[in-house]
mmCIF file of C-alpha atoms in Angstrom:
data_model
loop_
_atom_site.group_PDB
_atom_site.id
_atom_site.type_symbol
_atom_site.label_atom_id
_atom_site.label_comp_id
_atom_site.label_asym_id
_atom_site.label_seq_id
_atom_site.Cartn_x
_atom_site.Cartn_y
_atom_site.Cartn_z
ATOM 1 C CA MET A 1 120.199 195.761 94.197
ATOM 2 C CA ALA A 2 121.107 194.187 97.485
ATOM 3 C CA ASP A 3 118.228 191.703 97.440
ATOM 4 C CA HIS A 4 118.914 190.559 93.883
ATOM 5 C CA THR A 5 121.297 187.660 93.308
ATOM 6 C CA ALA A 6 121.805 186.513 89.738
ATOM 7 C CA LEU A 7 123.076 183.229 88.363
ATOM 8 C CA VAL A 8 124.215 183.778 84.763
ATOM 9 C CA VAL A 9 124.533 180.450 82.962
ATOM 10 C CA GLY A 10 127.069 180.952 80.180
ATOM 11 C CA ALA A 11 128.769 184.000 81.697
ATOM 12 C CA SER A 12 131.738 183.865 79.312
ATOM 13 C CA GLY A 13 129.733 184.237 76.085
ATOM 14 C CA ILE A 14 128.639 187.334 74.153
ATOM 15 C CA THR A 15 125.278 187.567 75.874
ATOM 16 C CA GLY A 16 126.373 186.343 79.291
ATOM 17 C CA GLY A 17 129.477 188.510 79.445
ATOM 18 C CA ASN A 18 127.578 191.701 78.671
ATOM 19 C CA LEU A 19 124.777 190.727 81.049
ATOM 20 C CA VAL A 20 127.246 190.133 83.880
ATOM 21 C CA ARG A 21 128.629 193.637 83.472
ATOM 22 C CA GLU A 22 125.162 195.166 83.308
ATOM 23 C CA LEU A 23 124.022 193.409 86.490
ATOM 24 C CA ILE A 24 127.170 194.200 88.461
ATOM 25 C CA GLY A 25 126.874 197.818 87.353
ATOM 26 C CA ARG A 26 123.385 197.871 88.857
ATOM 27 C CA GLY A 27 124.597 196.523 92.182
ATOM 28 C CA TRP A 28 123.494 192.900 91.865
ATOM 29 C CA THR A 29 125.369 189.981 93.385
ATOM 30 C CA VAL A 30 126.340 187.915 90.334
ATOM 31 C CA TYR A 31 127.479 184.312 89.971
ATOM 32 C CA GLY A 32 128.759 183.184 86.582
ATOM 33 C CA LEU A 33 128.312 179.499 85.763
ATOM 34 C CA SER A 34 130.223 177.802 82.957
ATOM 35 C CA ARG A 35 132.590 174.919 82.367
ATOM 36 C CA ASN A 36 135.634 177.200 82.478
ATOM 37 C CA PRO A 37 134.512 180.467 84.082
ATOM 38 C CA GLY A 38 136.761 183.486 83.734
ATOM 39 C CA SER A 39 137.622 185.814 86.585
ATOM 40 C CA ASP A 40 138.422 188.929 84.551
ATOM 41 C CA VAL A 41 135.225 190.781 85.480
ATOM 42 C CA PRO A 42 135.556 192.601 88.830
ATOM 43 C CA GLY A 43 132.787 191.514 91.184
ATOM 44 C CA LEU A 44 131.831 188.335 89.327
ATOM 45 C CA ARG A 45 131.735 185.159 91.409
ATOM 46 C CA PRO A 46 132.762 182.326 89.068
ATOM 47 C CA VAL A 47 131.222 178.854 89.412
ATOM 48 C CA ALA A 48 132.585 175.907 87.410
ATOM 49 C CA ALA A 49 130.432 172.950 86.390
ATOM 50 C CA ASP A 50 129.721 170.586 83.520
ATOM 51 C CA LEU A 51 126.134 171.508 82.661
ATOM 52 C CA LEU A 52 125.484 168.066 81.206
ATOM 53 C CA ASN A 53 126.442 166.366 84.461
ATOM 54 C CA ALA A 54 123.657 166.699 87.027
ATOM 55 C CA ALA A 55 125.952 165.789 89.925
ATOM 56 C CA SER A 56 128.519 168.379 88.847
ATOM 57 C CA VAL A 57 125.877 171.107 88.639
ATOM 58 C CA LYS A 58 124.347 170.146 91.984
ATOM 59 C CA ALA A 59 127.717 170.234 93.729
ATOM 60 C CA ALA A 60 128.708 173.549 92.151
ATOM 61 C CA LEU A 61 125.448 175.256 93.131
ATOM 62 C CA GLY A 62 125.194 173.793 96.613
ATOM 63 C CA GLU A 63 125.842 177.122 98.344
ATOM 64 C CA VAL A 64 124.331 179.401 95.680
ATOM 65 C CA ALA A 65 120.824 180.782 96.242
ATOM 66 C CA PRO A 66 119.973 183.067 93.311
ATOM 67 C CA THR A 67 116.816 185.101 93.074
ATOM 68 C CA HIS A 68 117.166 185.348 89.291
ATOM 69 C CA VAL A 69 118.553 182.834 86.795
ATOM 70 C CA PHE A 70 119.612 183.820 83.270
ATOM 71 C CA PHE A 71 120.262 181.102 80.655
ATOM 72 C CA THR A 72 122.508 182.579 77.968
ATOM 73 C CA THR A 73 124.271 179.511 76.576
ATOM 74 C CA TRP A 74 123.665 176.530 74.330
ATOM 75 C CA SER A 75 125.671 173.670 72.882
ATOM 76 C CA ARG A 76 125.664 172.816 69.173
ATOM 77 C CA ARG A 77 125.521 169.199 68.065
ATOM 78 C CA SER A 78 125.451 167.576 64.630
ATOM 79 C CA THR A 79 121.697 166.844 64.584
ATOM 80 C CA GLU A 80 118.648 168.661 65.917
ATOM 81 C CA ALA A 81 117.683 165.565 67.926
ATOM 82 C CA GLU A 82 121.015 165.813 69.733
ATOM 83 C CA ASN A 83 120.570 169.570 70.159
ATOM 84 C CA ILE A 84 117.211 168.943 71.802
ATOM 85 C CA GLU A 85 118.590 166.326 74.181
ATOM 86 C CA VAL A 86 121.713 168.248 75.180
ATOM 87 C CA ASN A 87 120.249 171.730 75.554
ATOM 88 C CA GLY A 88 117.110 170.596 77.328
ATOM 89 C CA THR A 89 119.271 168.630 79.757
ATOM 90 C CA MET A 90 121.430 171.656 80.599
ATOM 91 C CA VAL A 91 118.409 173.754 81.550
ATOM 92 C CA ARG A 92 116.870 170.903 83.527
ATOM 93 C CA ASN A 93 120.069 170.161 85.460
ATOM 94 C CA VAL A 94 120.443 173.765 86.631
ATOM 95 C CA LEU A 95 116.817 174.218 87.667
ATOM 96 C CA ASP A 96 116.715 170.828 89.388
ATOM 97 C CA ALA A 97 119.844 171.695 91.368
ATOM 98 C CA LEU A 98 118.343 174.991 92.530
ATOM 99 C CA SER A 99 114.877 173.621 93.281
ATOM 100 C CA PRO A 100 115.408 172.522 96.933
ATOM 101 C CA ARG A 101 116.429 176.017 98.105
ATOM 102 C CA LYS A 102 113.294 177.704 96.687
ATOM 103 C CA SER A 103 115.212 180.957 96.257
ATOM 104 C CA VAL A 104 114.485 181.517 92.568
ATOM 105 C CA ARG A 105 111.924 184.209 91.771
ATOM 106 C CA HIS A 106 112.456 184.530 88.017
ATOM 107 C CA VAL A 107 114.128 182.616 85.188
ATOM 108 C CA ALA A 108 115.049 184.310 81.900
ATOM 109 C CA LEU A 109 115.878 182.126 78.902
ATOM 110 C CA VAL A 110 117.672 183.476 75.824
ATOM 111 C CA THR A 111 116.807 181.588 72.646
ATOM 112 C CA GLY A 112 116.589 183.336 69.266
ATOM 113 C CA LEU A 113 114.823 183.816 65.974
ATOM 114 C CA LYS A 114 115.239 180.156 65.027
ATOM 115 C CA HIS A 115 112.054 179.920 67.095
ATOM 116 C CA TYR A 116 110.349 181.272 63.936
ATOM 117 C CA LEU A 117 112.863 180.286 61.262
ATOM 118 C CA GLY A 118 113.479 176.709 62.322
ATOM 119 C CA PRO A 119 116.883 175.035 62.739
ATOM 120 C CA PHE A 120 119.810 176.098 60.537
ATOM 121 C CA ASP A 121 118.991 173.592 57.800
ATOM 122 C CA ALA A 122 115.404 174.813 57.482
ATOM 123 C CA TYR A 123 116.148 178.442 56.665
ATOM 124 C CA VAL A 124 119.493 178.048 54.901
ATOM 125 C CA SER A 125 117.949 175.801 52.245
ATOM 126 C CA GLY A 126 115.139 178.258 51.595
ATOM 127 C CA GLY A 127 112.602 175.467 51.839
ATOM 128 C CA PHE A 128 110.861 177.291 54.658
ATOM 129 C CA LEU A 129 110.023 180.990 54.406
ATOM 130 C CA PRO A 130 108.763 182.688 57.582
ATOM 131 C CA VAL A 131 106.075 185.333 57.752
ATOM 132 C CA THR A 132 107.690 188.684 58.492
ATOM 133 C CA PRO A 133 107.767 190.825 60.542
ATOM 134 C CA LEU A 134 108.325 188.099 63.112
ATOM 135 C CA ARG A 135 105.917 188.456 66.049
ATOM 136 C CA GLU A 136 105.796 186.643 69.376
ATOM 137 C CA GLU A 137 102.211 185.513 68.751
ATOM 138 C CA GLN A 138 103.313 183.276 65.879
ATOM 139 C CA PRO A 139 102.916 179.602 66.859
ATOM 140 C CA ARG A 140 105.688 177.074 67.120
ATOM 141 C CA LEU A 141 106.710 175.461 63.861
ATOM 142 C CA ASP A 142 105.944 171.820 63.225
ATOM 143 C CA LEU A 143 109.680 171.113 63.197
ATOM 144 C CA PRO A 144 112.072 169.711 65.817
ATOM 145 C CA ASN A 145 113.652 172.684 67.622
ATOM 146 C CA PHE A 146 115.812 172.673 70.732
ATOM 147 C CA TYR A 147 114.511 176.127 71.704
ATOM 148 C CA TYR A 148 111.117 174.544 72.312
ATOM 149 C CA ALA A 149 112.703 171.898 74.526
ATOM 150 C CA GLN A 150 114.475 174.576 76.557
ATOM 151 C CA GLU A 151 111.251 176.534 76.967
ATOM 152 C CA ASP A 152 109.372 173.422 78.085
ATOM 153 C CA GLU A 153 111.980 172.743 80.782
ATOM 154 C CA VAL A 154 111.556 176.285 82.110
ATOM 155 C CA TYR A 155 107.755 176.020 82.062
ATOM 156 C CA ALA A 156 107.796 172.698 83.900
ATOM 157 C CA ALA A 157 110.167 173.958 86.598
ATOM 158 C CA ALA A 158 108.105 177.154 86.988
ATOM 159 C CA ARG A 159 104.993 175.101 87.676
ATOM 160 C CA ARG A 160 106.915 173.026 90.205
ATOM 161 C CA ASP A 161 108.761 175.819 92.019
ATOM 162 C CA GLY A 162 106.497 178.830 91.540
ATOM 163 C CA PHE A 163 108.870 181.269 89.849
ATOM 164 C CA THR A 164 108.029 183.562 86.947
ATOM 165 C CA TRP A 165 109.830 183.443 83.593
ATOM 166 C CA SER A 166 110.616 185.380 80.439
ATOM 167 C CA ILE A 167 111.798 184.174 77.032
ATOM 168 C CA HIS A 168 114.087 186.427 74.979
ATOM 169 C CA ARG A 169 114.477 185.979 71.220
ATOM 170 C CA PRO A 170 117.338 188.035 69.769
ATOM 171 C CA HIS A 171 118.541 188.017 66.187
ATOM 172 C CA THR A 172 122.293 187.754 65.508
ATOM 173 C CA VAL A 173 124.019 189.107 68.625
ATOM 174 C CA ILE A 174 126.765 191.690 68.103
ATOM 175 C CA GLY A 175 129.288 192.078 70.903
ATOM 176 C CA LYS A 176 132.671 191.061 72.223
ATOM 177 C CA ALA A 177 133.387 187.537 73.411
ATOM 178 C CA ILE A 178 136.604 185.587 73.015
ATOM 179 C CA GLY A 179 136.139 181.905 72.293
ATOM 180 C CA ASN A 180 132.482 182.252 71.337
ATOM 181 C CA ALA A 181 131.322 179.802 68.688
ATOM 182 C CA MET A 182 128.964 182.238 66.917
ATOM 183 C CA ASN A 183 130.331 185.748 66.566
ATOM 184 C CA MET A 184 129.540 187.675 63.396
ATOM 185 C CA GLY A 185 130.926 190.971 64.653
ATOM 186 C CA SER A 186 134.430 189.795 65.458
ATOM 187 C CA THR A 187 134.439 187.474 62.421
ATOM 188 C CA LEU A 188 133.863 190.432 60.116
ATOM 189 C CA ALA A 189 136.461 192.449 62.029
ATOM 190 C CA VAL A 190 139.066 189.725 61.514
ATOM 191 C CA TYR A 191 138.101 189.292 57.858
ATOM 192 C CA ALA A 192 138.353 193.037 57.180
ATOM 193 C CA SER A 193 141.703 193.200 58.985
ATOM 194 C CA ILE A 194 143.051 190.377 56.817
ATOM 195 C CA CYS A 195 141.707 192.081 53.690
ATOM 196 C CA LYS A 196 143.544 195.246 54.635
ATOM 197 C CA GLU A 197 146.751 193.369 55.396
ATOM 198 C CA THR A 198 146.710 191.473 52.095
ATOM 199 C CA GLY A 199 145.229 194.177 49.856
ATOM 200 C CA ARG A 200 142.140 192.105 49.084
ATOM 201 C CA PRO A 201 138.703 193.665 48.620
ATOM 202 C CA PHE A 202 136.253 193.287 51.490
ATOM 203 C CA ARG A 203 133.996 190.988 49.494
ATOM 204 C CA TRP A 204 130.386 190.339 50.430
ATOM 205 C CA PRO A 205 130.170 186.612 51.238
ATOM 206 C CA GLY A 206 126.408 186.095 51.280
ATOM 207 C CA SER A 207 123.230 185.855 49.241
ATOM 208 C CA ALA A 208 121.316 188.328 47.098
ATOM 209 C CA GLY A 209 118.407 188.079 49.521
ATOM 210 C CA GLN A 210 120.535 189.249 52.413
ATOM 211 C CA TRP A 211 122.406 191.871 50.372
ATOM 212 C CA ASN A 212 119.231 193.533 49.100
ATOM 213 C CA GLY A 213 116.690 192.643 51.780
ATOM 214 C CA LEU A 214 115.894 194.302 55.082
ATOM 215 C CA GLY A 215 117.477 192.903 58.217
ATOM 216 C CA ASP A 216 118.174 193.577 61.864
ATOM 217 C CA VAL A 217 120.533 192.435 64.616
ATOM 218 C CA THR A 218 120.750 192.572 68.409
ATOM 219 C CA ASP A 219 123.448 194.486 70.246
ATOM 220 C CA ALA A 220 124.599 192.483 73.286
ATOM 221 C CA ARG A 221 124.228 195.628 75.397
ATOM 222 C CA ILE A 222 120.569 196.018 74.392
ATOM 223 C CA LEU A 223 119.955 192.344 75.119
ATOM 224 C CA ALA A 224 121.490 192.714 78.594
ATOM 225 C CA LYS A 225 119.220 195.669 79.391
ATOM 226 C CA HIS A 226 116.207 193.777 78.042
ATOM 227 C CA LEU A 227 116.969 190.774 80.252
ATOM 228 C CA VAL A 228 117.172 192.936 83.358
ATOM 229 C CA TRP A 229 114.030 194.841 82.410
ATOM 230 C CA ALA A 230 111.902 191.737 81.859
ATOM 231 C CA SER A 231 113.147 190.036 85.019
ATOM 232 C CA THR A 232 112.252 193.031 87.202
ATOM 233 C CA THR A 233 109.053 194.290 85.536
ATOM 234 C CA GLU A 234 105.720 192.942 86.723
ATOM 235 C CA ALA A 235 103.994 193.330 83.348
ATOM 236 C CA ALA A 236 106.759 191.400 81.571
ATOM 237 C CA ARG A 237 106.486 188.246 83.648
ATOM 238 C CA ASN A 238 105.557 184.965 81.979
ATOM 239 C CA GLU A 239 105.947 186.436 78.499
ATOM 240 C CA ALA A 240 108.095 185.782 75.433
ATOM 241 C CA PHE A 241 109.775 188.746 73.749
ATOM 242 C CA ASN A 242 111.633 189.526 70.579
ATOM 243 C CA VAL A 243 114.652 191.745 71.193
ATOM 244 C CA VAL A 244 116.536 193.575 68.433
ATOM 245 C CA ASN A 245 118.173 196.982 68.129
ATOM 246 C CA GLY A 246 115.028 198.660 66.875
ATOM 247 C CA ASP A 247 116.293 199.757 63.465
ATOM 248 C CA PHE A 248 116.319 198.037 60.077
ATOM 249 C CA PHE A 249 119.101 198.108 57.506
ATOM 250 C CA ARG A 250 120.182 196.621 54.196
ATOM 251 C CA TRP A 251 123.610 195.071 53.932
ATOM 252 C CA ASN A 252 124.134 196.880 50.622
ATOM 253 C CA TRP A 253 124.019 200.092 52.706
ATOM 254 C CA LEU A 254 125.958 198.862 55.770
ATOM 255 C CA TRP A 255 128.740 196.863 54.072
ATOM 256 C CA PRO A 256 130.539 199.904 52.555
ATOM 257 C CA ARG A 257 130.334 201.663 55.923
ATOM 258 C CA LEU A 258 132.036 198.762 57.686
ATOM 259 C CA ALA A 259 134.670 198.694 54.959
ATOM 260 C CA ALA A 260 135.296 202.425 55.395
ATOM 261 C CA TRP A 261 136.070 201.980 59.083
ATOM 262 C CA PHE A 262 138.888 199.582 58.195
ATOM 263 C CA GLY A 263 140.026 201.524 55.139
ATOM 264 C CA VAL A 264 139.400 198.644 52.749
ATOM 265 C CA GLU A 265 137.663 198.485 49.372
ATOM 266 C CA PRO A 266 134.139 197.017 49.583
ATOM 267 C CA ALA A 267 132.918 194.554 46.968
ATOM 268 C CA GLY A 268 129.189 193.857 46.909
ATOM 269 C CA PHE A 269 127.057 190.979 45.707
ATOM 270 C CA ASP A 270 128.257 189.943 42.245
ATOM 271 C CA GLY A 271 125.748 187.218 41.433
ATOM 272 C CA ALA A 272 127.409 184.445 43.441
ATOM 273 C CA ILE A 273 127.890 183.527 47.090
ATOM 274 C CA HIS A 274 131.523 183.606 48.256
ATOM 275 C CA PRO A 275 131.501 181.794 51.631
ATOM 276 C CA LEU A 276 133.824 183.168 54.274
ATOM 277 C CA GLU A 277 134.986 179.656 55.074
ATOM 278 C CA ALA A 278 136.592 179.594 51.630
ATOM 279 C CA GLU A 279 137.639 183.248 51.630
ATOM 280 C CA MET A 280 139.398 182.736 54.975
ATOM 281 C CA ALA A 281 140.896 179.318 54.244
ATOM 282 C CA ASP A 282 144.398 180.804 54.354
ATOM 283 C CA ALA A 283 143.613 183.079 57.285
ATOM 284 C CA PRO A 284 145.377 181.111 60.086
ATOM 285 C CA ALA A 285 148.811 181.537 58.507
ATOM 286 C CA ILE A 286 148.178 185.186 57.690
ATOM 287 C CA TRP A 287 146.841 185.843 61.183
ATOM 288 C CA LYS A 288 149.901 184.290 62.780
ATOM 289 C CA GLY A 289 152.072 186.825 60.981
ATOM 290 C CA MET A 290 149.737 189.673 61.925
ATOM 291 C CA VAL A 291 149.809 188.680 65.596
ATOM 292 C CA ALA A 292 153.614 188.956 65.598
ATOM 293 C CA LYS A 293 153.676 192.138 63.495
ATOM 294 C CA TYR A 294 151.071 194.070 65.495
ATOM 295 C CA LYS A 295 151.613 192.374 68.886
ATOM 296 C CA LEU A 296 148.022 191.175 69.057
ATOM 297 C CA LYS A 297 146.747 189.362 72.134
ATOM 298 C CA GLU A 298 144.928 186.386 70.589
ATOM 299 C CA ALA A 299 146.881 184.060 68.316
ATOM 300 C CA ASP A 300 144.155 181.407 68.048
ATOM 301 C CA LEU A 301 141.995 182.604 65.171
ATOM 302 C CA ASP A 302 139.239 180.135 66.069
ATOM 303 C CA ARG A 303 138.681 182.050 69.324
ATOM 304 C CA LEU A 304 137.955 185.244 67.396
ATOM 305 C CA ALA A 305 136.260 184.186 64.164
ATOM 306 C CA SER A 306 133.481 181.737 63.285
ATOM 307 C CA PRO A 307 133.138 181.906 59.484
ATOM 308 C CA TRP A 308 130.707 178.963 59.348
ATOM 309 C CA HIS A 309 128.156 180.835 61.470
ATOM 310 C CA THR A 310 128.516 184.105 59.572
ATOM 311 C CA ASP A 311 128.073 182.154 56.327
ATOM 312 C CA LEU A 312 124.815 180.692 57.636
ATOM 313 C CA ASP A 313 123.513 184.130 58.610
ATOM 314 C CA LEU A 314 124.580 186.005 55.487
ATOM 315 C CA GLY A 315 123.842 183.150 53.115
ATOM 316 C CA ARG A 316 120.142 182.954 53.967
ATOM 317 C CA PRO A 317 117.901 183.511 50.942
ATOM 318 C CA ILE A 318 115.424 185.494 53.036
ATOM 319 C CA GLU A 319 115.178 188.875 54.697
ATOM 320 C CA VAL A 320 114.361 189.044 58.401
ATOM 321 C CA MET A 321 112.400 191.794 60.152
ATOM 322 C CA THR A 322 111.632 191.456 63.844
ATOM 323 C CA ASP A 323 108.734 193.216 65.547
ATOM 324 C CA MET A 324 109.397 194.894 68.927
ATOM 325 C CA THR A 325 105.883 196.205 69.598
ATOM 326 C CA LYS A 326 105.242 193.938 72.573
ATOM 327 C CA SER A 327 108.274 195.184 74.503
ATOM 328 C CA ARG A 328 107.594 198.811 73.560
ATOM 329 C CA GLU A 329 104.012 198.688 74.791
ATOM 330 C CA LEU A 330 105.151 197.260 78.131
ATOM 331 C CA GLY A 331 107.778 199.949 78.640
ATOM 332 C CA PHE A 332 111.097 198.820 77.152
ATOM 333 C CA THR A 333 112.126 201.705 74.904
ATOM 334 C CA ASP A 334 115.922 201.299 74.613
ATOM 335 C CA TYR A 335 117.217 201.638 71.052
ATOM 336 C CA GLN A 336 120.556 201.032 69.373
ATOM 337 C CA SER A 337 121.957 202.058 65.995
ATOM 338 C CA THR A 338 123.166 198.918 64.233
ATOM 339 C CA GLU A 339 125.988 200.775 62.506
ATOM 340 C CA ARG A 340 127.175 201.910 65.929
ATOM 341 C CA SER A 341 126.885 198.344 67.247
ATOM 342 C CA PHE A 342 129.485 197.194 64.738
ATOM 343 C CA LEU A 343 131.739 200.252 64.938
ATOM 344 C CA ASP A 344 131.733 200.270 68.741
ATOM 345 C CA LEU A 345 132.723 196.600 68.707
ATOM 346 C CA PHE A 346 135.503 197.209 66.173
ATOM 347 C CA ALA A 347 136.864 200.063 68.288
ATOM 348 C CA GLN A 348 136.786 197.871 71.406
ATOM 349 C CA LEU A 349 138.589 195.026 69.635
ATOM 350 C CA ARG A 350 141.255 197.439 68.402
ATOM 351 C CA ALA A 351 141.666 199.109 71.808
ATOM 352 C CA GLU A 352 142.201 195.705 73.415
ATOM 353 C CA ARG A 353 144.689 194.713 70.693
ATOM 354 C CA LEU A 354 142.583 191.867 69.386
ATOM 355 C CA ILE A 355 142.688 193.314 65.866
ATOM 356 C CA PRO A 356 145.331 195.702 64.440
#
């Protein structure tokens, strides 16, 4: 669309990278803002800035006049108070830098289901159990949450500058991104590859609640389409939306199917949690040998796998079901098989020689 210019904040991540490709494929002019923007996507206009430095952001965006801004990144700190300060500041710095030009028509903010579940500590401990299915009408929790701070920055800037907004709440995002700090899909791909190489079983690392309960995830491709839909649909303006694939599954059904793709033996929940951080403690040395043996492209295992994050997701003592009625009623009907989300990602990683 010739009159649509996007600024994707966090263009190198799972969500941002897939969104960039979706927008460019639709004919948008696309700028990608990050600290170290890549230039491997044809048509992307990279912009480098430190999002926590207002002067850096202002200088980087001096000649950029986007009609649509997409926030797809966040920074993790050791406490939720720090998360609130840092992530709220990043949103504020970008919107303040763009404010004088008055070019922005819509801002889309990607947060997630921690809007309902609370910060990591709240749902991992099991001390807080959400009401499921999760629906957008559910009020904010009486807990500190950096998602709320990000939303409030968007709302304040919208009142000041007159743009519309949308909030997007995915579950665990499945897609390709190298160097991403939270990547369940590629983490499981690396783990399964190591299991195959060493003859180990592909052992379920998580809780009984996750193994037996219903769950859902969000394909990065579905999220990209949802972001474009909400930012260009009149009825979706100034609304918050859940966004998941549209199906439900149980890990006790999906796990053997993932194992079959790799040709490894699955091992299900055996009464104890076996964290991936422990299961993969020897992975760096093994991976180094696999990189040489199979001529893989990424030797730094930390850029492919994030066991800590997968442990948090799969170790939760709760099931999670996310309601998509609001989006469906307003016209977003895209759907994605979760099994295909994982298998498509595995095939892409193999084709690009990131796993053997």
